[in-house]
Tab-separated table of C-alpha atoms and ligand atoms in Angstrom:
chain	number	residue	atom	x	y	z
A	1	MET	CA	86.091	154.139	105.341
A	2	THR	CA	86.377	153.737	109.484
A	3	GLU	CA	84.351	155.342	112.071
A	4	ASN	CA	86.833	158.674	112.544
A	5	ASP	CA	86.277	158.835	108.686
A	6	ARG	CA	82.970	158.630	109.386
A	7	LYS	CA	83.295	160.900	112.524
A	8	ASN	CA	84.998	163.012	110.491
A	9	ASP	CA	82.558	163.308	107.315
A	10	LEU	CA	79.537	164.440	109.513
A	11	PRO	CA	78.817	168.242	108.589
A	12	ILE	CA	80.067	171.047	111.400
A	13	ILE	CA	75.771	173.453	111.479
A	14	GLN	CA	76.290	176.146	110.908
A	15	TRP	CA	72.501	177.113	112.743
A	16	TYR	CA	71.909	180.976	110.458
A	17	PRO	CA	73.356	183.675	113.253
A	18	GLY	CA	70.069	185.583	112.231
A	19	HIS	CA	67.152	182.564	112.465
A	20	MET	CA	69.241	182.067	115.854
A	21	LYS	CA	69.348	185.870	117.320
A	22	LYS	CA	65.697	186.290	116.044
A	23	ALA	CA	65.067	182.984	118.209
A	24	ARG	CA	67.216	184.166	120.902
A	25	GLU	CA	65.259	186.990	121.072
A	26	LEU	CA	61.530	186.182	120.964
A	27	VAL	CA	62.450	183.892	123.976
A	28	GLU	CA	64.607	186.963	126.176
A	29	GLU	CA	61.772	188.880	125.457
A	30	ASN	CA	58.866	186.380	127.081
A	31	LEU	CA	60.726	185.497	129.515
A	32	LYS	CA	60.348	189.429	130.770
A	33	LEU	CA	56.661	187.811	131.256
A	34	VAL	CA	57.478	184.708	133.726
A	35	ASP	CA	58.676	183.905	136.893
A	36	VAL	CA	59.962	180.199	136.285
A	37	VAL	CA	60.881	178.323	133.758
A	38	VAL	CA	61.206	174.701	132.276
A	39	GLU	CA	64.045	173.713	131.030
A	40	LEU	CA	63.317	170.745	128.966
A	41	LEU	CA	65.732	168.141	128.152
A	42	ASP	CA	65.463	164.867	126.860
A	43	ALA	CA	66.178	162.247	129.033
A	44	ARG	CA	68.261	160.652	126.930
A	45	ILE	CA	70.337	162.725	126.365
A	46	PRO	CA	70.349	165.418	129.506
A	47	ALA	CA	74.087	166.284	128.502
A	48	ALA	CA	73.671	166.935	124.931
A	49	SER	CA	70.224	168.607	124.993
A	50	ALA	CA	70.859	171.384	126.977
A	51	ASN	CA	72.588	174.541	125.568
A	52	PRO	CA	75.225	175.892	127.307
A	53	MET	CA	73.708	178.667	126.887
A	54	LEU	CA	70.512	178.712	129.169
A	55	ARG	CA	72.234	180.888	132.388
A	56	GLU	CA	73.052	183.474	130.257
A	57	ILE	CA	69.847	183.745	129.073
A	58	ILE	CA	67.560	183.170	131.724
A	59	GLY	CA	69.474	184.805	134.421
A	60	ASP	CA	69.075	183.683	137.948
A	61	LYS	CA	65.431	183.265	136.710
A	62	PRO	CA	63.948	179.815	139.553
A	63	ARG	CA	64.838	176.757	136.525
A	64	ILE	CA	63.225	173.388	137.027
A	65	VAL	CA	64.787	170.672	134.630
A	66	ALA	CA	62.411	168.468	133.192
A	67	LEU	CA	63.742	165.134	131.837
A	68	ASN	CA	61.050	163.765	129.219
A	69	LYS	CA	61.206	160.904	127.311
A	70	LYS	CA	62.379	159.150	129.541
A	71	ASP	CA	60.230	155.737	128.458
A	72	LEU	CA	63.465	155.948	125.546
A	73	ALA	CA	65.297	155.924	128.633
A	74	ASP	CA	67.913	154.286	130.336
A	75	GLU	CA	65.971	153.569	134.317
A	76	LYS	CA	69.137	153.822	136.400
A	77	MET	CA	70.594	156.271	134.213
A	78	THR	CA	67.093	159.014	134.062
A	79	LYS	CA	68.490	158.356	138.615
A	80	ARG	CA	72.022	158.577	138.447
A	81	TRP	CA	70.668	162.271	136.060
A	82	LEU	CA	67.922	163.481	138.868
A	83	GLU	CA	70.160	163.144	141.457
A	84	TYR	CA	72.991	165.037	139.629
A	85	PHE	CA	70.466	167.601	138.957
A	86	ARG	CA	68.957	167.917	142.645
A	87	ASP	CA	72.888	168.261	144.013
A	88	GLU	CA	73.353	171.449	141.637
A	89	LYS	CA	70.940	172.480	143.535
A	90	LEU	CA	67.596	171.832	140.889
A	91	PRO	CA	64.540	170.615	141.270
A	92	ALA	CA	64.607	168.334	138.611
A	93	VAL	CA	61.738	165.304	137.013
A	94	ALA	CA	61.176	162.617	134.551
A	95	LEU	CA	58.562	162.596	131.883
A	96	ASP	CA	56.254	161.155	129.419
A	97	SER	CA	54.708	163.508	127.399
A	98	VAL	CA	52.685	161.054	125.697
A	99	THR	CA	50.573	159.427	128.241
A	100	GLY	CA	51.918	162.264	130.716
A	101	LYS	CA	53.450	160.248	133.906
A	102	GLY	CA	55.719	162.482	135.978
A	103	MET	CA	52.986	165.442	135.458
A	104	ARG	CA	51.844	165.888	138.991
A	105	GLU	CA	55.017	165.484	140.889
A	106	LEU	CA	56.152	168.335	137.639
A	107	LEU	CA	53.589	170.586	138.826
A	108	SER	CA	54.243	170.845	142.376
A	109	LEU	CA	57.237	171.736	141.201
A	110	ILE	CA	56.119	174.005	140.414
A	111	GLU	CA	54.382	175.629	142.631
A	112	LYS	CA	57.071	175.246	145.118
A	113	ALA	CA	58.888	177.430	142.623
A	114	ALA	CA	56.737	179.745	141.703
A	115	LYS	CA	55.131	180.404	145.471
A	116	TYR	CA	58.720	181.691	146.265
A	117	ARG	CA	59.670	183.685	143.488
A	118	THR	CA	55.664	185.679	144.121
A	119	GLU	CA	56.326	185.701	147.571
A	120	LYS	CA	59.242	187.795	147.121
A	121	LEU	CA	57.670	190.151	144.541
A	122	VAL	CA	54.767	190.923	146.390
A	123	SER	CA	57.516	191.415	149.606
A	124	LYS	CA	58.649	194.246	147.681
A	125	GLY	CA	55.175	195.805	147.832
A	126	VAL	CA	54.122	193.780	143.964
A	127	ALA	CA	50.328	193.102	144.025
A	128	ALA	CA	49.843	189.095	144.139
A	129	ARG	CA	49.265	187.172	140.963
A	130	LYS	CA	49.373	183.868	139.856
A	131	ALA	CA	52.516	182.935	138.609
A	132	ARG	CA	53.993	182.052	135.362
A	133	VAL	CA	55.416	179.514	133.660
A	134	MET	CA	57.100	178.402	129.830
A	135	VAL	CA	59.249	175.913	128.569
A	136	LEU	CA	62.396	176.685	126.860
A	137	GLY	CA	63.774	173.257	124.970
A	138	ILE	CA	66.131	172.423	122.031
A	139	PRO	CA	63.788	171.455	118.398
A	140	ASN	CA	61.289	167.805	119.324
A	141	VAL	CA	62.733	167.206	122.820
A	142	GLY	CA	58.379	167.293	123.128
A	143	LYS	CA	57.446	171.280	124.397
A	144	SER	CA	54.294	171.323	122.559
A	145	SER	CA	53.052	167.500	123.915
A	146	LEU	CA	54.123	168.952	127.633
A	147	ILE	CA	52.026	171.954	127.489
A	148	ASN	CA	49.442	169.444	126.263
A	149	ARG	CA	49.490	167.750	128.277
A	150	LEU	CA	49.535	170.441	130.937
A	151	ALA	CA	47.073	172.163	129.533
A	152	GLY	CA	44.788	169.424	128.963
A	153	ALA	CA	45.209	167.777	132.973
A	154	ALA	CA	44.300	170.557	134.146
A	155	LYS	CA	41.594	171.563	131.887
A	156	ALA	CA	42.288	174.695	130.783
A	157	LYS	CA	41.142	176.940	128.723
A	158	THR	CA	42.805	180.171	126.911
A	159	ALA	CA	42.529	183.242	128.396
A	160	ASP	CA	44.449	186.800	126.811
A	161	LYS	CA	46.468	188.829	129.712
A	162	PRO	CA	48.278	191.602	128.603
A	163	GLY	CA	52.020	191.839	128.642
A	164	VAL	CA	55.115	193.717	128.024
A	165	THR	CA	54.188	194.287	123.996
A	166	ARG	CA	51.366	192.865	122.997
A	167	ALA	CA	48.555	189.893	124.708
A	168	LYS	CA	50.370	186.043	124.939
A	169	GLN	CA	47.942	183.181	125.589
A	170	TRP	CA	47.884	181.882	129.035
A	171	ILE	CA	47.329	178.303	130.086
A	172	ARG	CA	45.654	178.092	134.345
A	173	ILE	CA	47.618	174.568	135.292
A	174	GLY	CA	47.149	174.506	138.676
A	175	ALA	CA	45.427	177.130	140.653
A	176	ASP	CA	47.993	179.413	140.667
A	177	VAL	CA	49.958	179.044	137.912
A	178	ASP	CA	49.845	180.193	134.287
A	179	LEU	CA	51.370	178.781	131.870
A	180	LEU	CA	52.951	180.534	128.201
A	181	ASP	CA	51.409	177.978	125.353
A	182	THR	CA	54.300	178.589	123.155
A	183	PRO	CA	57.646	177.347	124.519
A	184	GLY	CA	60.927	178.924	123.623
A	185	ILE	CA	63.428	177.592	121.256
A	186	LEU	CA	67.125	176.825	121.884
A	187	TRP	CA	69.085	175.842	119.323
A	188	PRO	CA	71.304	172.456	120.817
A	189	LYS	CA	75.708	173.396	120.708
A	190	PHE	CA	77.169	171.280	117.408
A	191	GLU	CA	80.271	172.274	118.172
A	192	ASP	CA	81.193	168.902	119.635
A	193	PRO	CA	80.410	166.422	116.977
A	194	GLU	CA	79.563	163.778	119.023
A	195	VAL	CA	77.078	166.316	120.574
A	196	GLY	CA	75.498	166.575	117.145
A	197	LEU	CA	76.227	162.652	117.020
A	198	ARG	CA	73.468	161.866	119.935
A	199	LEU	CA	70.821	164.880	118.552
A	200	ALA	CA	71.617	162.950	115.004
A	201	PHE	CA	71.126	159.351	116.603
A	202	THR	CA	67.778	160.552	118.659
A	203	GLY	CA	66.242	162.954	115.420
A	204	ALA	CA	66.090	166.258	117.365
A	205	VAL	CA	68.437	167.202	114.130
A	206	ASN	CA	66.876	165.684	111.226
A	207	ASP	CA	68.315	163.402	108.882
A	208	GLU	CA	68.635	166.059	105.775
A	209	ILE	CA	70.717	168.190	107.778
A	210	TYR	CA	73.061	164.815	108.303
A	211	ASP	CA	73.815	162.397	106.006
A	212	MET	CA	71.309	159.569	107.093
A	213	GLU	CA	73.823	156.620	105.695
A	214	ASN	CA	76.535	157.900	108.153
A	215	VAL	CA	74.938	158.115	110.946
A	216	ALA	CA	73.246	154.750	110.680
A	217	HIS	CA	76.423	153.739	110.536
A	218	LEU	CA	77.875	155.332	113.541
A	219	LEU	CA	74.820	154.019	114.868
A	220	LEU	CA	74.919	150.403	114.119
A	221	ALA	CA	78.474	150.371	115.679
A	222	ALA	CA	77.278	152.690	119.100
A	223	LEU	CA	75.716	149.649	119.811
A	224	ARG	CA	76.801	147.359	118.831
A	225	ARG	CA	79.585	148.254	121.398
A	226	ASP	CA	77.498	149.320	124.387
A	227	HIS	CA	74.424	146.845	123.823
A	228	PRO	CA	75.358	143.755	121.354
A	229	GLU	CA	72.411	141.742	123.006
A	230	ARG	CA	70.149	144.064	122.035
A	231	LEU	CA	70.676	143.794	118.384
A	232	GLN	CA	70.710	140.016	119.133
A	233	GLU	CA	67.840	140.141	120.641
A	234	ARG	CA	65.918	142.512	117.881
A	235	PHE	CA	67.936	140.990	114.835
A	236	LYS	CA	67.111	137.507	116.020
A	237	PHE	CA	71.060	136.689	115.667
A	238	LYS	CA	71.143	132.946	116.860
A	239	GLU	CA	75.295	133.282	116.207
A	240	GLU	CA	77.170	135.770	116.718
A	241	LEU	CA	77.007	139.477	115.376
A	242	PRO	CA	79.101	139.393	112.417
A	243	GLU	CA	82.986	140.945	113.206
A	244	THR	CA	83.083	144.877	110.477
A	245	THR	CA	80.073	147.585	110.909
A	246	GLU	CA	79.591	146.757	107.617
A	247	ALA	CA	78.867	142.661	107.170
A	248	LEU	CA	76.030	143.746	110.940
A	249	MET	CA	74.674	145.979	108.836
A	250	ASP	CA	74.867	143.971	105.227
A	251	ALA	CA	73.197	140.886	107.261
A	252	ILE	CA	70.299	143.013	109.055
A	253	GLY	CA	70.008	143.815	105.123
A	254	ARG	CA	68.918	139.756	105.222
A	255	LYS	CA	67.686	139.092	108.089
A	256	ARG	CA	64.835	142.560	107.037
A	257	GLY	CA	64.304	141.297	103.720
A	258	CYS	CA	65.907	144.575	102.435
A	259	LEU	CA	66.866	143.989	98.335
A	260	LEU	CA	67.106	145.209	95.340
A	261	LYS	CA	67.064	143.373	92.046
A	262	GLY	CA	70.254	141.167	92.134
A	263	GLY	CA	69.676	140.233	95.568
A	264	ARG	CA	71.624	143.366	96.717
A	265	ILE	CA	71.641	144.360	100.159
A	266	ASP	CA	69.327	147.918	99.725
A	267	LEU	CA	71.533	149.740	102.895
A	268	GLU	CA	69.096	153.010	102.048
A	269	LYS	CA	66.523	150.632	103.566
A	270	VAL	CA	68.506	149.152	106.618
A	271	GLN	CA	69.421	152.679	107.100
A	272	HIS	CA	65.793	153.575	107.888
A	273	ILE	CA	65.046	150.962	110.001
A	274	LEU	CA	68.100	151.639	112.232
A	275	LEU	CA	67.196	154.939	113.353
A	276	SER	CA	63.707	154.898	113.209
A	277	GLU	CA	63.303	151.814	115.493
A	278	PHE	CA	65.931	153.117	118.117
A	279	ARG	CA	64.311	156.462	118.074
A	280	MET	CA	61.225	154.097	118.784
A	281	GLY	CA	62.644	152.747	121.156
A	282	LYS	CA	62.752	149.316	119.807
A	283	PHE	CA	65.670	148.360	121.540
A	284	GLY	CA	64.569	148.932	124.386
A	285	LYS	CA	65.364	151.956	126.481
A	286	ILE	CA	69.476	153.282	125.800
A	287	SER	CA	70.349	156.684	127.040
A	288	LEU	CA	73.317	157.910	126.138
A	289	ASP	CA	74.245	160.781	128.388
A	290	GLU	CA	76.079	160.694	131.894
A	291	PRO	CA	75.865	162.496	133.875
A	292	PRO	CA	79.616	164.504	134.536
A	293	ALA	CA	81.400	162.424	136.897
A	294	ASP	CA	82.177	163.348	140.864
A	295	ILE	CA	85.613	165.147	140.495
A	296	LEU	CA	86.075	166.332	144.140
A	297	ASN	CA	84.287	162.559	145.416
A	298	GLU	CA	86.677	160.957	142.689
A	299	VAL	CA	89.756	162.811	144.316
A	300	VAL	CA	88.332	161.843	148.502
A	301	ASP	CA	88.223	158.623	147.770
A	302	GLY	CA	91.432	157.526	145.661
B	1	GTP	N1	58.629	158.440	123.348
B	1	GTP	C1	58.061	159.506	123.354
B	1	GTP	N2	57.889	160.761	122.496
B	1	GTP	C2	58.225	162.258	122.976
B	1	GTP	C3	57.274	162.417	123.912
B	1	GTP	N3	57.654	163.406	124.145
B	1	GTP	C4	57.183	163.664	123.069
B	1	GTP	N4	57.181	163.248	122.063
B	1	GTP	C5	57.633	162.614	120.491
B	1	GTP	O1	58.623	163.682	120.621
B	1	GTP	C6	58.083	164.339	119.283
B	1	GTP	C7	57.986	165.660	119.249
B	1	GTP	O2	57.124	166.509	119.972
B	1	GTP	P1	57.080	167.461	120.520
B	1	GTP	O3	55.920	168.262	122.005
B	1	GTP	O4	55.953	168.080	118.832
B	1	GTP	O5	58.837	168.775	120.449
B	1	GTP	P2	58.472	170.382	120.321
B	1	GTP	O6	59.223	170.282	121.477
B	1	GTP	O7	57.235	170.933	120.114
B	1	GTP	O8	58.706	170.292	118.881
B	1	GTP	P3	59.616	171.721	118.043
B	1	GTP	O9	57.640	172.458	117.664
B	1	GTP	O10	60.250	170.904	116.064
B	1	GTP	O11	60.085	172.377	118.652
B	1	GTP	C8	56.461	163.612	118.505
B	1	GTP	O12	56.570	163.240	117.773
B	1	GTP	C9	56.285	163.581	120.298
B	1	GTP	O13	54.438	162.426	120.024
B	1	GTP	C10	57.690	161.092	125.285
B	1	GTP	O14	58.238	161.616	126.761
B	1	GTP	N5	57.964	160.323	125.212
B	2	MG	MG1	55.979	172.814	119.498
């Protein structure tokens, strides 16, 4: 099978319209309660992990972009993304929600954005109150880890506060900031097969949705194209990498002892190894999305 066949073989993901509608309604309901939104993206795929409807959903509410899992992304690329967002006038920060890196910076961005907003409200005659923030992001991007981190760092107690329709749990994360303890889940958009593939590589969609064989094969082909030295190092190839992706898959299977009875390669096992080791960062820090080119500058420079 060619790479294109494999790509064409990937299913078009259709979320159940009912589920999506409900999730969006919940996000919209909670949005009414907050002053600031933290848009959590995966630092390896800031484009693919963004929900294109976000702007429309949050309107002109202040937004902070947080690139999570920075420990897994290419540092230079993350820096370029941060510059890109800041050029777009969006406060942006890179995070590792497992170790807690970037939390203080995020909190200060939240405080800054919230202050602007609450001062505006007070000037309109609304009584002063603590600023409220919520986290939004696609499944598995690290929303719960981030909330736990922020809560832990602030040694917060949770407290009930009346919301619009029912009581919501708020966590104090700064002197003047409360965080909603339930994040908003946004569905990723899969219309572009390349976007779907990146979400599958990074584990944003689970392997039952996408065919693991195709995903692992396309991941190996991409790694071989962009980072052959990482494969060489990880699997201790002293010689050149084999010619085709199939042969490379077999060779990795032999190196890892993934053998079936009769000496055949256990391809399913190799596929699993490739995907799980990539997601754990065992091939090094790798980013899959680049910021959009600055077309204006290119025209001027060219
Ligand atoms: N390496 C790394 N892993 C992270 C980071 N943040 C979260 N994770 C891991 O990513 C996985 C998903 O994290 P969660 O916090 O459950 O993500 P979520 O967005 O709440 O997921 P859903 O509730 O399923 O939508 C877990 O295995 C986390 O340990 C990070 O900064 N770096
Ligand atoms: Mg969660």
